[in-house]
Short mmCIF file of C-alpha atoms in Angstrom, two decimals:
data_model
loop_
_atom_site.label_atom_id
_atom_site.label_comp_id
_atom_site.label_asym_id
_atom_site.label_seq_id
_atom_site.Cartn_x
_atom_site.Cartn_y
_atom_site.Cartn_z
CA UNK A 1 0.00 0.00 0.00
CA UNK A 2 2.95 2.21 0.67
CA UNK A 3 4.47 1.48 -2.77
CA UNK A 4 1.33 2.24 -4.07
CA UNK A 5 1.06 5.74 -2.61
CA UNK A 6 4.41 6.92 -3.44
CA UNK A 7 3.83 5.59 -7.25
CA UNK A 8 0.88 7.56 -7.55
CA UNK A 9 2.59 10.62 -5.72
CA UNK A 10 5.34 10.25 -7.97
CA UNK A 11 3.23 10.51 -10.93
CA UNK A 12 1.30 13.36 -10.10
CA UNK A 13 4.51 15.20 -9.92
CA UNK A 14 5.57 14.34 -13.44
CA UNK A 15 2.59 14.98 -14.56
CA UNK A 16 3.00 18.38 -13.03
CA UNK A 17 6.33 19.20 -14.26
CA UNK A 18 5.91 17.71 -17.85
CA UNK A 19 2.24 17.95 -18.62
CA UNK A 20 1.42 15.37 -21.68
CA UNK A 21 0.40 18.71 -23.63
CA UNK A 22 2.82 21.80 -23.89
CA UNK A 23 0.48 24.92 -25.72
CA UNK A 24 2.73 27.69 -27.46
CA UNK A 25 1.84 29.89 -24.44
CA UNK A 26 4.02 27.45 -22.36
CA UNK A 27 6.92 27.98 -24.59
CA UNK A 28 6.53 31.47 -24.84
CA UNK A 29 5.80 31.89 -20.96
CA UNK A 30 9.44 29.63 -20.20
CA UNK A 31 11.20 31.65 -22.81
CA UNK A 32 10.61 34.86 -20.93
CA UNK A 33 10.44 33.86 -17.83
CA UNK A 34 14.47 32.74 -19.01
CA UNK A 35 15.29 35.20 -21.10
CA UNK A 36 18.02 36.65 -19.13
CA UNK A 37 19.42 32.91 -19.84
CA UNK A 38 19.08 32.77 -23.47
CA UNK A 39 20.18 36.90 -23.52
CA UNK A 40 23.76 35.60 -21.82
CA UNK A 41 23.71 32.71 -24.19
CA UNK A 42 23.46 34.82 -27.21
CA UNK A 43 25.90 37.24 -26.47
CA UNK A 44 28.49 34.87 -25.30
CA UNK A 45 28.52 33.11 -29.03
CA UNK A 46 28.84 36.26 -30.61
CA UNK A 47 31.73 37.79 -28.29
CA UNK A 48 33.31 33.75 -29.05
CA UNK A 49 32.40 34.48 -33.09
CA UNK A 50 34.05 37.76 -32.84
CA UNK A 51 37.40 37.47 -30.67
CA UNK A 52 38.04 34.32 -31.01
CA UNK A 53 40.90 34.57 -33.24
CA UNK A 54 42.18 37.27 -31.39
CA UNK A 55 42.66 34.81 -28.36
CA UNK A 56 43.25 32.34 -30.59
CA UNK A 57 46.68 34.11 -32.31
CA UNK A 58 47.92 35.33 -28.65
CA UNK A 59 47.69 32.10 -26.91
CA UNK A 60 49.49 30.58 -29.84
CA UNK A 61 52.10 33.59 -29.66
CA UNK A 62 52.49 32.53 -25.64
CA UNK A 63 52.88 28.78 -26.52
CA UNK A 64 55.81 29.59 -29.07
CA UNK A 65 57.30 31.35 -26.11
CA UNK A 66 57.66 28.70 -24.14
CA UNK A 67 58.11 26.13 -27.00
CA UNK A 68 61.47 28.65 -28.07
CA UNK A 69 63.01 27.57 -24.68
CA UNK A 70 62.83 23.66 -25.51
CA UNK A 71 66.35 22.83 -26.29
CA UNK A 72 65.18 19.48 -28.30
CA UNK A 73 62.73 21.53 -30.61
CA UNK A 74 65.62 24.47 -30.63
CA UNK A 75 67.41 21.59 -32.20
CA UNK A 76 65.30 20.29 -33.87
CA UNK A 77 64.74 23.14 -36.19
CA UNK A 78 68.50 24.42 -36.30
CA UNK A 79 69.24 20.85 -38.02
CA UNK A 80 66.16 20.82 -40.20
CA UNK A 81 66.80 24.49 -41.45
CA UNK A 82 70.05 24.43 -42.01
CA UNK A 83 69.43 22.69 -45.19
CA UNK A 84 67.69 25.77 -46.72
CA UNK A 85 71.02 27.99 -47.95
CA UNK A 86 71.54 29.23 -51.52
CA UNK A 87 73.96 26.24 -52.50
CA UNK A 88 70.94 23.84 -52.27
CA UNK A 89 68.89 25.69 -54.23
CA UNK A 90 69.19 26.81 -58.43
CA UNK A 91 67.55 28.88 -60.34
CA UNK A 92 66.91 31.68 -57.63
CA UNK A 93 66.82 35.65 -58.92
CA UNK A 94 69.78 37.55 -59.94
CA UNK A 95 69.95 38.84 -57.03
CA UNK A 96 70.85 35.36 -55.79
CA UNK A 97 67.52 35.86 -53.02
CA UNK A 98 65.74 32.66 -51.94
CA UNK A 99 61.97 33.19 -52.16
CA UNK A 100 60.91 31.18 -48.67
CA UNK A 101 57.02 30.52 -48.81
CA UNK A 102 56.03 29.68 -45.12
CA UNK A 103 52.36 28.19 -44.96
CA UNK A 104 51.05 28.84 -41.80
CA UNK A 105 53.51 31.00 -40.05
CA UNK A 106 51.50 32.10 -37.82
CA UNK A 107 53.46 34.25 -35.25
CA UNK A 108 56.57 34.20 -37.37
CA UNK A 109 58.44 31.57 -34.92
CA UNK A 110 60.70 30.47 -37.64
CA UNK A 111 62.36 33.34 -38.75
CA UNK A 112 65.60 33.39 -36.58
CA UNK A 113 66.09 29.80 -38.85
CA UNK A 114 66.03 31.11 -42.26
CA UNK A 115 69.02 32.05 -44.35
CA UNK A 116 70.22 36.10 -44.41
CA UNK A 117 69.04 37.94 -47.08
CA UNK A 118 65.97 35.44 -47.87
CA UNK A 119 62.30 36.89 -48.89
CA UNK A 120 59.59 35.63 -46.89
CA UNK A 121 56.20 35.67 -47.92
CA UNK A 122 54.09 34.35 -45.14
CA UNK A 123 50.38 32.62 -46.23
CA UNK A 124 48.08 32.61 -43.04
CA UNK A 125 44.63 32.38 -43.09
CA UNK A 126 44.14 34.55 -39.96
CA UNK A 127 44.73 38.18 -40.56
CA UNK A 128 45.04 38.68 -36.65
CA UNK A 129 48.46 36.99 -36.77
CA UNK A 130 49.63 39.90 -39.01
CA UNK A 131 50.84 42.23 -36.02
CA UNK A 132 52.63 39.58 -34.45
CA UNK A 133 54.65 38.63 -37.80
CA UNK A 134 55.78 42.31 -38.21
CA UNK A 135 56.83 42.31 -34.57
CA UNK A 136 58.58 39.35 -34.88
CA UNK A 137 60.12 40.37 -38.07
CA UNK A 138 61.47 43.36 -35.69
CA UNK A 139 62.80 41.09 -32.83
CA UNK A 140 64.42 38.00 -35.06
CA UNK A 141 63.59 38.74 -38.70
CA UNK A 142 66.61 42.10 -39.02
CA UNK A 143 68.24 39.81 -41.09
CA UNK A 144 65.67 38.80 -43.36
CA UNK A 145 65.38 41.23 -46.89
CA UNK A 146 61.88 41.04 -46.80
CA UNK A 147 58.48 39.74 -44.68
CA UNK A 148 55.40 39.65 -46.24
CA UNK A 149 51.73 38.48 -44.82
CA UNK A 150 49.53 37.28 -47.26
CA UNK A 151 45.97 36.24 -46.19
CA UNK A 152 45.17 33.14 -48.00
CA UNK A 153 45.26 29.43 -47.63
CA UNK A 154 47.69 26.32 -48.13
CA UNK A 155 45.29 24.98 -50.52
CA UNK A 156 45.14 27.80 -53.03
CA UNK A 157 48.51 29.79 -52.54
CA UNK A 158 49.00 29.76 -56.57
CA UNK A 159 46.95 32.32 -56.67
CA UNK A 160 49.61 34.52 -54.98
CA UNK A 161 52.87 32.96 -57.05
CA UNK A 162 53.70 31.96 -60.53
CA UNK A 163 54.67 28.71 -61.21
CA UNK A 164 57.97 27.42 -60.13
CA UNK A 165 58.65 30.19 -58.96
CA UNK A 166 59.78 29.24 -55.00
CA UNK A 167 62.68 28.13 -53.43
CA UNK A 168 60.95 26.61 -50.67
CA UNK A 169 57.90 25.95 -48.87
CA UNK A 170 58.03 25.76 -45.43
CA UNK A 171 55.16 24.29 -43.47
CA UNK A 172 55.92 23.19 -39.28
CA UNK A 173 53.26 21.55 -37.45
CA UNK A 174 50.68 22.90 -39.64
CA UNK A 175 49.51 19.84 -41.89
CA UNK A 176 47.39 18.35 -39.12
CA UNK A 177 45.19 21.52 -39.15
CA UNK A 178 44.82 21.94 -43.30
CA UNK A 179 41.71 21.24 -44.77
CA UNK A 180 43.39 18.64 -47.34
CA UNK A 181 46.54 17.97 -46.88
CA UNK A 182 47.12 16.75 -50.77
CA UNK A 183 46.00 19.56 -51.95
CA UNK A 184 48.76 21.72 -50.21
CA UNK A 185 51.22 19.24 -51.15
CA UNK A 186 50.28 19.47 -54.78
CA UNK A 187 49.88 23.63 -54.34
CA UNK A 188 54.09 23.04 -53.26
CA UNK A 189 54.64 21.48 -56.06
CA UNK A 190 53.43 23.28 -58.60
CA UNK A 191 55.49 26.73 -57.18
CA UNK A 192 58.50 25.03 -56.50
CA UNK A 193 61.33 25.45 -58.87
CA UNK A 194 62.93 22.29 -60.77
CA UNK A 195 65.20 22.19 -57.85
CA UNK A 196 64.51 23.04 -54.97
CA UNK A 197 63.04 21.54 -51.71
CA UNK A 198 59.67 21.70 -49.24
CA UNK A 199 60.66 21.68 -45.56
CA UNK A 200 57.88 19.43 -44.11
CA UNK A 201 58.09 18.98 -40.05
CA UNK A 202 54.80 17.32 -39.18
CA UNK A 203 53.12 17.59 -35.74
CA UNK A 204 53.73 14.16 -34.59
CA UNK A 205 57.20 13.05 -36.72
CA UNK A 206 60.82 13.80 -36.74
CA UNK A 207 61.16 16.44 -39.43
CA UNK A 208 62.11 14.95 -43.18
CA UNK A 209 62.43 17.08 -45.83
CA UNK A 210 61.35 16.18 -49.93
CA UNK A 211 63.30 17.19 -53.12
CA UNK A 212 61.59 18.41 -55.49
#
């Protein structure tokens, strides 16, 4: 009999709470009686739509901060780039410049690595990283001859360059956030020159490097 009672108390209180027919003037009665809720919900999407690649670019600028004092990635990227240099490369201007395409260079972390004298034309999808590569350019870039931003993507950067054109492409821990990955590789190689070589150091491998 007790069983019973609480049963039947039980579902008069669902019954009360979720009646078996909900009229518009329910919804619309919730909805206001919440609308402070939905207000904060609203407004929090659109300040996340708006800013977040603002946060985005500066948390990425602190994490190569820290990553810089890693000795093993400090390595890392002294042995890989030390195979870009004008003797590996042929066919460069008559200036003897090597044209350095970086996809992805987001806050401009590699530019202490490249030779002297090299042009650097930087493709990044996110125009908020453009201060940071100028002020980067400024700190560890002096002895670069140029640094430019282009806003574009991996998968359509001949639209910026002429055909065999580049000395390298340079892409580091990039590839595993690229919408397809074959079509940047195909992109590289239709701007690299006959000889000349894309600097590949994926996210989670050693970094290898592929004549082209």
């Amino acid at each position: 009999m007790v069983e019973g009672n609480l049963l039947f108390l039980w579902k008069i209180r669902v019954n009360k709470s979720f009646p078996a027919s909900i009229m518009p003037s329910d919804i619309i009665k919730f909805c206001w009686q919440n609308r402070w809720i939905f207000i904060c919900i609203l407004c929090g999407l659109l300040f996340f739509k708006r800013y977040y690649n603002i946060i985005y670019a500066k948390a990425l600028y602190l994490i190569n901060i820290q990553m810089a004092k890693s000795k093993r990635l400090l390595g890392m990227k002294t042995k890989l780039f030390s195979q870009i240099s004008t003797s590996t490369s042929q066919g460069t201007s008559d200036k003897g410049e090597l044209l350095i395409v970086e996809i992805g260079a987001g806050t401009g972390a590699n530019f202490k690595f490249f030779p002297e004298g090299s042009v650097v034309k930087c493709v990044e999808p996110k125009v908020e990283f453009a201060s940071y590569v100028t002020d980067e350019r400024k700190k560890n870039g002096e002895h670069l001859k140029s640094v430019e931003f282009i806003q574009g993507f991996g998968e359509s950067m001949s639209k910026h360059f002429k055909p065999s054109s580049v000395d390298f492409v340079v892409v580091t821990l990039v590839l595993c956030s690229v919408q397809d990955v074959e079509k940047v590789a195909r992109e590289a190689h239709l701007l690299l020159k006959p000889v000349s070589m894309f600097v590949l150091c994926p996210a989670s491998a050693l970094p290898i490097k592929l004549l082209h």
